[in-house]
JSON list of C-alpha atoms in Angstrom, two decimals:
[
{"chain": "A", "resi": 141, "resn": "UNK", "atom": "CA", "xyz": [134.54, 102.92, 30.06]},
{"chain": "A", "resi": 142, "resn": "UNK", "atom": "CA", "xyz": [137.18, 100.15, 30.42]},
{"chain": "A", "resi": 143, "resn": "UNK", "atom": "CA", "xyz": [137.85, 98.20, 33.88]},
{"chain": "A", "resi": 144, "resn": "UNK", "atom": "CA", "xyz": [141.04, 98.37, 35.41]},
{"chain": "A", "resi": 145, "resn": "UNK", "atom": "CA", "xyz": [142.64, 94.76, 35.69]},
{"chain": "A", "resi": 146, "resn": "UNK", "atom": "CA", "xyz": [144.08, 95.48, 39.06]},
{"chain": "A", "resi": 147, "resn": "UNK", "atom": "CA", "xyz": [141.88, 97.09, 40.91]},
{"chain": "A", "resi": 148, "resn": "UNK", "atom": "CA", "xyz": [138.46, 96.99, 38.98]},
{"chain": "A", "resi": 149, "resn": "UNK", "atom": "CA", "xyz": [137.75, 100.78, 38.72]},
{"chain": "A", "resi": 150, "resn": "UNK", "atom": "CA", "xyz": [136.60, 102.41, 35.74]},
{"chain": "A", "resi": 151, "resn": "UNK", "atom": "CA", "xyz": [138.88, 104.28, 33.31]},
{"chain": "A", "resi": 152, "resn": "UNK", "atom": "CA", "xyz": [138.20, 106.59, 30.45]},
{"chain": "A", "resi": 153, "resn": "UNK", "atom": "CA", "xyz": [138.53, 105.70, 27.28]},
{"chain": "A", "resi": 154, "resn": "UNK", "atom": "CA", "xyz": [141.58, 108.32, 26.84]},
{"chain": "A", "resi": 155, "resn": "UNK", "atom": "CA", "xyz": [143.26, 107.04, 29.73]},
{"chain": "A", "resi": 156, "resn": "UNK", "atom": "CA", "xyz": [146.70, 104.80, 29.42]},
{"chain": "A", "resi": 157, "resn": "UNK", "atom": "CA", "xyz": [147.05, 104.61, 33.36]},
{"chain": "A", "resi": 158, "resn": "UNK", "atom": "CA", "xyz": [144.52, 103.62, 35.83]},
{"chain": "A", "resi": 159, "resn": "UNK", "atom": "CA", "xyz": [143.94, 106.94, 37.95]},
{"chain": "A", "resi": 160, "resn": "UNK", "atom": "CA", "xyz": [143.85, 104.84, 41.39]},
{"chain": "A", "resi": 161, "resn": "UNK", "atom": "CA", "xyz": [146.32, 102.30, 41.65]},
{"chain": "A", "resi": 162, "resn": "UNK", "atom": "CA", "xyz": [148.68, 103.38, 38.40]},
{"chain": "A", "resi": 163, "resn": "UNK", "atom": "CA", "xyz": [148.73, 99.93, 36.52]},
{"chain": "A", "resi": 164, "resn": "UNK", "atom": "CA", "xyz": [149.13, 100.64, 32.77]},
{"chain": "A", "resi": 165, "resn": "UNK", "atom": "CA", "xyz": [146.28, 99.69, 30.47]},
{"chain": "A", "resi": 166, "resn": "UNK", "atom": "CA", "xyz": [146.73, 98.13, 27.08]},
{"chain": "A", "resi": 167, "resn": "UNK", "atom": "CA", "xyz": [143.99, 98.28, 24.59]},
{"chain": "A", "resi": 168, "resn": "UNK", "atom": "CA", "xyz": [142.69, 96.72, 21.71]},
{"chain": "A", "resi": 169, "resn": "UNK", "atom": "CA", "xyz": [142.68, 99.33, 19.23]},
{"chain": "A", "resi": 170, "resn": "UNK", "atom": "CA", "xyz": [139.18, 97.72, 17.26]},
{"chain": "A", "resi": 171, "resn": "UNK", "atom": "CA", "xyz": [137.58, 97.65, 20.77]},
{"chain": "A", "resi": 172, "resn": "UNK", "atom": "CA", "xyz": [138.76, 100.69, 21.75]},
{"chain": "A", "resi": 173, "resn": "UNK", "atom": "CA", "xyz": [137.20, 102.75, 18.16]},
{"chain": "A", "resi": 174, "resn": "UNK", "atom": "CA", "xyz": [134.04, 100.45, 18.52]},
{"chain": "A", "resi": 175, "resn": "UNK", "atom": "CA", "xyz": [133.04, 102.09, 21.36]},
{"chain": "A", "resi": 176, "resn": "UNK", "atom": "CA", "xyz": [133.44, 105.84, 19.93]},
{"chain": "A", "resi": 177, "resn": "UNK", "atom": "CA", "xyz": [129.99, 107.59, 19.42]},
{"chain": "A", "resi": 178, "resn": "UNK", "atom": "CA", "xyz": [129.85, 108.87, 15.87]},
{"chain": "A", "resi": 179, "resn": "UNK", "atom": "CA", "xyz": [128.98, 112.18, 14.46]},
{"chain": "A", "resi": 180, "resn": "UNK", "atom": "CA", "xyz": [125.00, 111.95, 14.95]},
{"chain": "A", "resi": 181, "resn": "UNK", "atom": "CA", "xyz": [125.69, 110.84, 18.36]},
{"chain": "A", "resi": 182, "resn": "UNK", "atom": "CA", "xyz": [127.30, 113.68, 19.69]},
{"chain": "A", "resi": 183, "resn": "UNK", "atom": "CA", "xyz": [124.91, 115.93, 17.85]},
{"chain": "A", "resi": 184, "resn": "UNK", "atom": "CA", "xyz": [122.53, 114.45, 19.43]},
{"chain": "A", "resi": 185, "resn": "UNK", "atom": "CA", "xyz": [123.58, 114.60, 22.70]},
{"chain": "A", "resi": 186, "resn": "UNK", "atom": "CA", "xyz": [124.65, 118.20, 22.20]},
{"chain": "A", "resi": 187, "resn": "UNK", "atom": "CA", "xyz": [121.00, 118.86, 21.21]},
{"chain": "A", "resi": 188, "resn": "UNK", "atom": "CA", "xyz": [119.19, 117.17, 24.22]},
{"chain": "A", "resi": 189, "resn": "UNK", "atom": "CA", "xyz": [121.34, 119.61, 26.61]},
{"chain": "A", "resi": 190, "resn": "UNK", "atom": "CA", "xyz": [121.23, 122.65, 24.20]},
{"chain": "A", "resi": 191, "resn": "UNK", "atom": "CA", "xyz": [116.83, 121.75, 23.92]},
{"chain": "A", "resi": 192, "resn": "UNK", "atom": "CA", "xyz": [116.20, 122.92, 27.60]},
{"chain": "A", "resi": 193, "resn": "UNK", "atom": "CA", "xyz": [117.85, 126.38, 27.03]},
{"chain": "A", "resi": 194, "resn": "UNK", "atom": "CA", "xyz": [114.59, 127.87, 25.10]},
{"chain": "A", "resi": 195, "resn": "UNK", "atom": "CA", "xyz": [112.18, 126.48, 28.55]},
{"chain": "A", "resi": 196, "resn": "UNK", "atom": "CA", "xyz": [115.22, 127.98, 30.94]},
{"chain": "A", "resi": 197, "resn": "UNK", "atom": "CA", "xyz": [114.69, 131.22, 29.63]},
{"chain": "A", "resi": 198, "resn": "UNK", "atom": "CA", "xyz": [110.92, 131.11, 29.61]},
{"chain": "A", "resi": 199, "resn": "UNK", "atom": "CA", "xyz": [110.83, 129.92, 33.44]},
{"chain": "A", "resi": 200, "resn": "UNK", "atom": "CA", "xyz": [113.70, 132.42, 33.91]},
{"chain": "A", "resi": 201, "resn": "UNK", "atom": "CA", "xyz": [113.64, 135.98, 32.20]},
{"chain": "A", "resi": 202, "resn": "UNK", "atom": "CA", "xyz": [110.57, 135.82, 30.58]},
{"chain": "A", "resi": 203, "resn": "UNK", "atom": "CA", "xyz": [108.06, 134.40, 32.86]},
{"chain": "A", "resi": 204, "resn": "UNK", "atom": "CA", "xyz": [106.34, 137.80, 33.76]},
{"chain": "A", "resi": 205, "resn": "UNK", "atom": "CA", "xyz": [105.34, 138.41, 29.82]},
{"chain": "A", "resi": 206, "resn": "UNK", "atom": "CA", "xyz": [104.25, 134.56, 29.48]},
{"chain": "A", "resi": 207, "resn": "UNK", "atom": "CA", "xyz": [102.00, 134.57, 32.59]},
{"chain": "A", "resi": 208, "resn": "UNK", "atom": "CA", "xyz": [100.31, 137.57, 31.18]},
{"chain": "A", "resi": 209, "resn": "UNK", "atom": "CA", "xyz": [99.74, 135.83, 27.76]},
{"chain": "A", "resi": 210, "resn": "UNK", "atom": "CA", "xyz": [98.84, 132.12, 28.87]},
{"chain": "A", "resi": 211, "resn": "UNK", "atom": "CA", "xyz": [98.11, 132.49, 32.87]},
{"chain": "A", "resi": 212, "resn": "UNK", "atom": "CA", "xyz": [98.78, 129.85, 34.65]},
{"chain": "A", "resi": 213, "resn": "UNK", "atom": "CA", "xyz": [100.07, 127.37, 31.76]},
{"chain": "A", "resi": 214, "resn": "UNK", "atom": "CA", "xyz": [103.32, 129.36, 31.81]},
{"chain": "A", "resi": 215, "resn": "UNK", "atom": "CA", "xyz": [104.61, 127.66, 34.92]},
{"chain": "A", "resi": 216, "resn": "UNK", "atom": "CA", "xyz": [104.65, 124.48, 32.46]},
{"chain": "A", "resi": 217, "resn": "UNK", "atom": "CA", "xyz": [108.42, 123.36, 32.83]},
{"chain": "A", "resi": 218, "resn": "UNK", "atom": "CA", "xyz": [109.13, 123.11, 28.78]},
{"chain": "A", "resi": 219, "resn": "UNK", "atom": "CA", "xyz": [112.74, 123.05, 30.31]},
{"chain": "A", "resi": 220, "resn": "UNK", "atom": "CA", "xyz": [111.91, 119.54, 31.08]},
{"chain": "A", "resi": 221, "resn": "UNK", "atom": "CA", "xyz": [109.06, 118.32, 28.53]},
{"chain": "A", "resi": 222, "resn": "UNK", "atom": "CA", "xyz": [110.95, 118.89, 25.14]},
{"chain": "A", "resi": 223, "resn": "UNK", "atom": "CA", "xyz": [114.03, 117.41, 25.99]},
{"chain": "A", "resi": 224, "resn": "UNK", "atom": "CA", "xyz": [112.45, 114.60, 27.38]},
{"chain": "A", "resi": 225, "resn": "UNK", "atom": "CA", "xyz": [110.40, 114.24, 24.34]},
{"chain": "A", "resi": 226, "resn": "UNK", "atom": "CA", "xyz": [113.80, 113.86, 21.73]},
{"chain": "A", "resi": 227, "resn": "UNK", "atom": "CA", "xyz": [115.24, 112.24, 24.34]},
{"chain": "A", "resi": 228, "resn": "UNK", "atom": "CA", "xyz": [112.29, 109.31, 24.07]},
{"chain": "A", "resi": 229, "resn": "UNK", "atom": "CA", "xyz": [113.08, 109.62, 20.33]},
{"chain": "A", "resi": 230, "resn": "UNK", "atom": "CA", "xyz": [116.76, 108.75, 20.48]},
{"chain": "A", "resi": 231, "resn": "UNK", "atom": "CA", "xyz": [116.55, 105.75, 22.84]},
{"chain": "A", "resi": 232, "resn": "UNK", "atom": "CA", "xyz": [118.21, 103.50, 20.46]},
{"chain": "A", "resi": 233, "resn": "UNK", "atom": "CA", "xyz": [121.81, 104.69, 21.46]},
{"chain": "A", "resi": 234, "resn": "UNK", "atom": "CA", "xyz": [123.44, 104.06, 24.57]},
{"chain": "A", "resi": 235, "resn": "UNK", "atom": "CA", "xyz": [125.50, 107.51, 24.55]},
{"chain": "A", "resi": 236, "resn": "UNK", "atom": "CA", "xyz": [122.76, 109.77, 23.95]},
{"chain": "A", "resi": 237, "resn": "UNK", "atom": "CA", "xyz": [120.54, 107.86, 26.67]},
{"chain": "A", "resi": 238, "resn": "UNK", "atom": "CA", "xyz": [123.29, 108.85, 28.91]},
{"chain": "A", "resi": 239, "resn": "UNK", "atom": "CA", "xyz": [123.13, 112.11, 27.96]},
{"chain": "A", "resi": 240, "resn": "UNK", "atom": "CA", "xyz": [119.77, 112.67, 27.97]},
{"chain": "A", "resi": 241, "resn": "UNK", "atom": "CA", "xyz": [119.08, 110.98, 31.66]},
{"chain": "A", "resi": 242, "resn": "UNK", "atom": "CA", "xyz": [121.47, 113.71, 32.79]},
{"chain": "A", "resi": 243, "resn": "UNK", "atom": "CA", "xyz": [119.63, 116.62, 30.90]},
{"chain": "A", "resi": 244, "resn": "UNK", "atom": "CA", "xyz": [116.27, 115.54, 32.51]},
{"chain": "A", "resi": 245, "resn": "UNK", "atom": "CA", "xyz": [118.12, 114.61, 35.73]},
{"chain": "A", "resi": 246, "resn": "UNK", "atom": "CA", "xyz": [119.47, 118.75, 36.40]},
{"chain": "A", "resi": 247, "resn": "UNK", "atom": "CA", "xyz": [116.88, 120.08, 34.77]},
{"chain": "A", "resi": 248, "resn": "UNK", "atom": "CA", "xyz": [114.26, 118.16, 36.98]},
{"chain": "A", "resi": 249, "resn": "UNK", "atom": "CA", "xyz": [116.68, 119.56, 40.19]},
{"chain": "A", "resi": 250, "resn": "UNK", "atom": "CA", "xyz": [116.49, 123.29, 38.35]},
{"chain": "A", "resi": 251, "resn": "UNK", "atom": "CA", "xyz": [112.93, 123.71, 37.75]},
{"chain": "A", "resi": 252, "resn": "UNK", "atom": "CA", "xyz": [112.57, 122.76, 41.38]},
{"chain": "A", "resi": 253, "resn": "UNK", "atom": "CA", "xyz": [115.56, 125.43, 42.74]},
{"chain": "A", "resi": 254, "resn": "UNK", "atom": "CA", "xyz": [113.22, 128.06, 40.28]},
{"chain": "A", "resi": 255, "resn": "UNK", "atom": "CA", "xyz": [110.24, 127.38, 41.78]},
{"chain": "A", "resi": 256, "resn": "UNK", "atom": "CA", "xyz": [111.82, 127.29, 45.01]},
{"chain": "A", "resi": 257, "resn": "UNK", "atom": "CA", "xyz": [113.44, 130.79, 44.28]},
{"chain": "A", "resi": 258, "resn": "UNK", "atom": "CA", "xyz": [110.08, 132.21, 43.17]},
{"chain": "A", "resi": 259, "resn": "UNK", "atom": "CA", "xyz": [107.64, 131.05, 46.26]},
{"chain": "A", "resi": 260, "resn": "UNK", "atom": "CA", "xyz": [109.79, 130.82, 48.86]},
{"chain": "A", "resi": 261, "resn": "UNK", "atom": "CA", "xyz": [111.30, 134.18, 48.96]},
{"chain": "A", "resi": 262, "resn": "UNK", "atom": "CA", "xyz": [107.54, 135.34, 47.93]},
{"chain": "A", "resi": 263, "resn": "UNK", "atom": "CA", "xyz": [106.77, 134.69, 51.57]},
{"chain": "A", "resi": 264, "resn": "UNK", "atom": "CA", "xyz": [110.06, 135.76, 53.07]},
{"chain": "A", "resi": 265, "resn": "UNK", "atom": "CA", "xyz": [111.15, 139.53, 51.48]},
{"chain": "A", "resi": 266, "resn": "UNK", "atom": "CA", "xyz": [110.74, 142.36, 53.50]},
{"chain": "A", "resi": 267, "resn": "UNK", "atom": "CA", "xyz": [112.68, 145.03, 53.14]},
{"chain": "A", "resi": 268, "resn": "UNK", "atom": "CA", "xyz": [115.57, 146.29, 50.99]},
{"chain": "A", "resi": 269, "resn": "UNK", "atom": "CA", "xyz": [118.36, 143.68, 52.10]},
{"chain": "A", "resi": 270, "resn": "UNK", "atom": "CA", "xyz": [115.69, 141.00, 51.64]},
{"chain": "A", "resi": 271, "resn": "UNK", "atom": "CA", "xyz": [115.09, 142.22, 47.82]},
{"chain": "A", "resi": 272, "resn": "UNK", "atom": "CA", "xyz": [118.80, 142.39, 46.94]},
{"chain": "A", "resi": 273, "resn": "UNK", "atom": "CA", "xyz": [119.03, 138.61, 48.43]},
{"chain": "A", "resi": 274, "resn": "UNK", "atom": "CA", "xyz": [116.13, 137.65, 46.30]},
{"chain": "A", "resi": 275, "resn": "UNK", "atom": "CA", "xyz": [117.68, 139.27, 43.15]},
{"chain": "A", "resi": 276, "resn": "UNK", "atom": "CA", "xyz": [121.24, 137.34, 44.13]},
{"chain": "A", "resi": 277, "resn": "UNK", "atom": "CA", "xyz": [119.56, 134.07, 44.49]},
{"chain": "A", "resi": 278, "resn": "UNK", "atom": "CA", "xyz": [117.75, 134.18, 41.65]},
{"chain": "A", "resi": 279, "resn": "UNK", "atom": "CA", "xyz": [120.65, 135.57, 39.09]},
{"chain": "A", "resi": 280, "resn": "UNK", "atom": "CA", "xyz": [122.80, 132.70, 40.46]},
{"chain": "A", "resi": 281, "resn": "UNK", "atom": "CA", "xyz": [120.40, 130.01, 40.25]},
{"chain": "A", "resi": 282, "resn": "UNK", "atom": "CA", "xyz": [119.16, 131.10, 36.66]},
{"chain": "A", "resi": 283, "resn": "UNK", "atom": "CA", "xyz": [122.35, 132.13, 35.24]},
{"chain": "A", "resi": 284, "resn": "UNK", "atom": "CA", "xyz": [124.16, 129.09, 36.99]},
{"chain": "A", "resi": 285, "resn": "UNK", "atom": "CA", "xyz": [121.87, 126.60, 35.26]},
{"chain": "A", "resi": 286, "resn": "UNK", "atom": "CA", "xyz": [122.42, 128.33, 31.74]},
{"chain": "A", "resi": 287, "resn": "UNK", "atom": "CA", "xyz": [126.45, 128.42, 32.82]},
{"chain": "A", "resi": 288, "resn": "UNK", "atom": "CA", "xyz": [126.23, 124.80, 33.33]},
{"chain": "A", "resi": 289, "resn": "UNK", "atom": "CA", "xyz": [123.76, 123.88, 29.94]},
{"chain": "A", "resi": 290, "resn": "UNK", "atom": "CA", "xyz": [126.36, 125.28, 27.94]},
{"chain": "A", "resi": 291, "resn": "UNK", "atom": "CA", "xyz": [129.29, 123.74, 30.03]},
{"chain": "A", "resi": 292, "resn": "UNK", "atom": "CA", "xyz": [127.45, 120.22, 29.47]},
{"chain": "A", "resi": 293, "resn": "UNK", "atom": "CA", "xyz": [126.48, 120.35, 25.96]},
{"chain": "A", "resi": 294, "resn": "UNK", "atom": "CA", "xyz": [130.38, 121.42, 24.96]},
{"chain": "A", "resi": 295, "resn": "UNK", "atom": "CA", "xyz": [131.06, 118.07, 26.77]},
{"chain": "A", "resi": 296, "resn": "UNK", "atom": "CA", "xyz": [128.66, 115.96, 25.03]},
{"chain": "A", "resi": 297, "resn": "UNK", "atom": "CA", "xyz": [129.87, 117.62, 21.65]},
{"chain": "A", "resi": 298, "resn": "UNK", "atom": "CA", "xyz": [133.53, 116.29, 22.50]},
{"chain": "A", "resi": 299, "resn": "UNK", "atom": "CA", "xyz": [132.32, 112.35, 23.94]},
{"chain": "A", "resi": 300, "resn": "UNK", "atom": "CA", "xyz": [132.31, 113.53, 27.87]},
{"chain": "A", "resi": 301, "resn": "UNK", "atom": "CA", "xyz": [130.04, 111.85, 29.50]},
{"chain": "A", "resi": 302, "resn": "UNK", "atom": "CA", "xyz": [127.66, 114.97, 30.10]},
{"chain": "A", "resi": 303, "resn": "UNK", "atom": "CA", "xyz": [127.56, 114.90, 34.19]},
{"chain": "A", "resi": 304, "resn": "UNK", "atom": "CA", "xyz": [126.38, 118.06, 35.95]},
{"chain": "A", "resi": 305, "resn": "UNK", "atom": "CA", "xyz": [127.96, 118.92, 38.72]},
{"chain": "A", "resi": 306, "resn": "UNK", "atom": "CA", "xyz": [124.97, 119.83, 40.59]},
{"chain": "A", "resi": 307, "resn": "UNK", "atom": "CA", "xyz": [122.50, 115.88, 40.12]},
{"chain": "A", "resi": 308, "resn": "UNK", "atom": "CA", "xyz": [120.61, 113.55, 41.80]},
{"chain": "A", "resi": 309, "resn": "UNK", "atom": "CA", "xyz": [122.56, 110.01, 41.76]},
{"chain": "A", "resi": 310, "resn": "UNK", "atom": "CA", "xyz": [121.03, 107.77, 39.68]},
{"chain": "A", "resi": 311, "resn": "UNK", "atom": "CA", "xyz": [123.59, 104.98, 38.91]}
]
């Protein structure tokens, strides 16, 4: 991200025009492809958003079946751990740290809305209108995160910068 000279915000790399005050913005081609993430970059930023969807599902659709085959180790976010594992492996570039803080970062804020979801409504359904509020929840929640994996990781394929929507401000 480049600083505007006039008023000091940031612009994207693909801007020519500062989005706030409309001052134009000259570059220095050299600086400007410097800065571009190469091709293992964005695979590997693509691959720390696309690494949670395996753990979303397990949490998600098939946590009945694991429960019954490991007990109580299925609750074990893997939506979290093997991201943040080749995440910790790719620390040596700025672009994919990015990335990667914003993987862990919505799925941390996911797993939570899951397990939300699953013991709060536990406690709360009674009753036909209850159940269909339960099932709504939980569709949007679960197919809202997957929505918004895919989303992400199409962005870090083409050098966005990978932000949910949905985060807890870091920076």
């Amino acid at each position: 991200m480049e600083m505007c000279p006039v008023c000091r915000t940031e612009i994207p790399v693909y801007e020519r025009r500062c989005q706030s005050c409309g001052s134009g913005v000259v570059r220095d081609a050299d600086r400007l492809l410097a800065n571009t993430p190469t091709d293992k970059e964005l695979s590997r930023a693509r691959l720390c958003h696309l690494l949670a969807l395996p753990g979303m599902l397990v949490l998600g659709v098939l946590i009945e079946t694991a429960v019954d085959r490991v007990g109580i180790l299925a609750f074990v976010p893997l939506n979290l751990i093997v991201p943040f594992v080749f995440w910790l492996s790719t620390l040596n570039s700025q672009f994919v740290w990015s990335h990667g803080l914003e993987v862990f970062n919505f799925q941390l804020l996911w797993t939570l809305a899951m397990y939300l979801v699953w013991f709060s409504f536990d406690m709360l359904v009674v009753g036909l209108v209850n159940d269909l509020a339960w099932i709504f929840v939980y569709l949007l929640v679960l197919l809202g995160g997957i929505g918004l994996v895919l989303i992400s990781s199409s962005d870090a394929a083409s050098a966005g910068d990978g932000k949910y929507p949905i985060r807890i401000p870091i920076r």
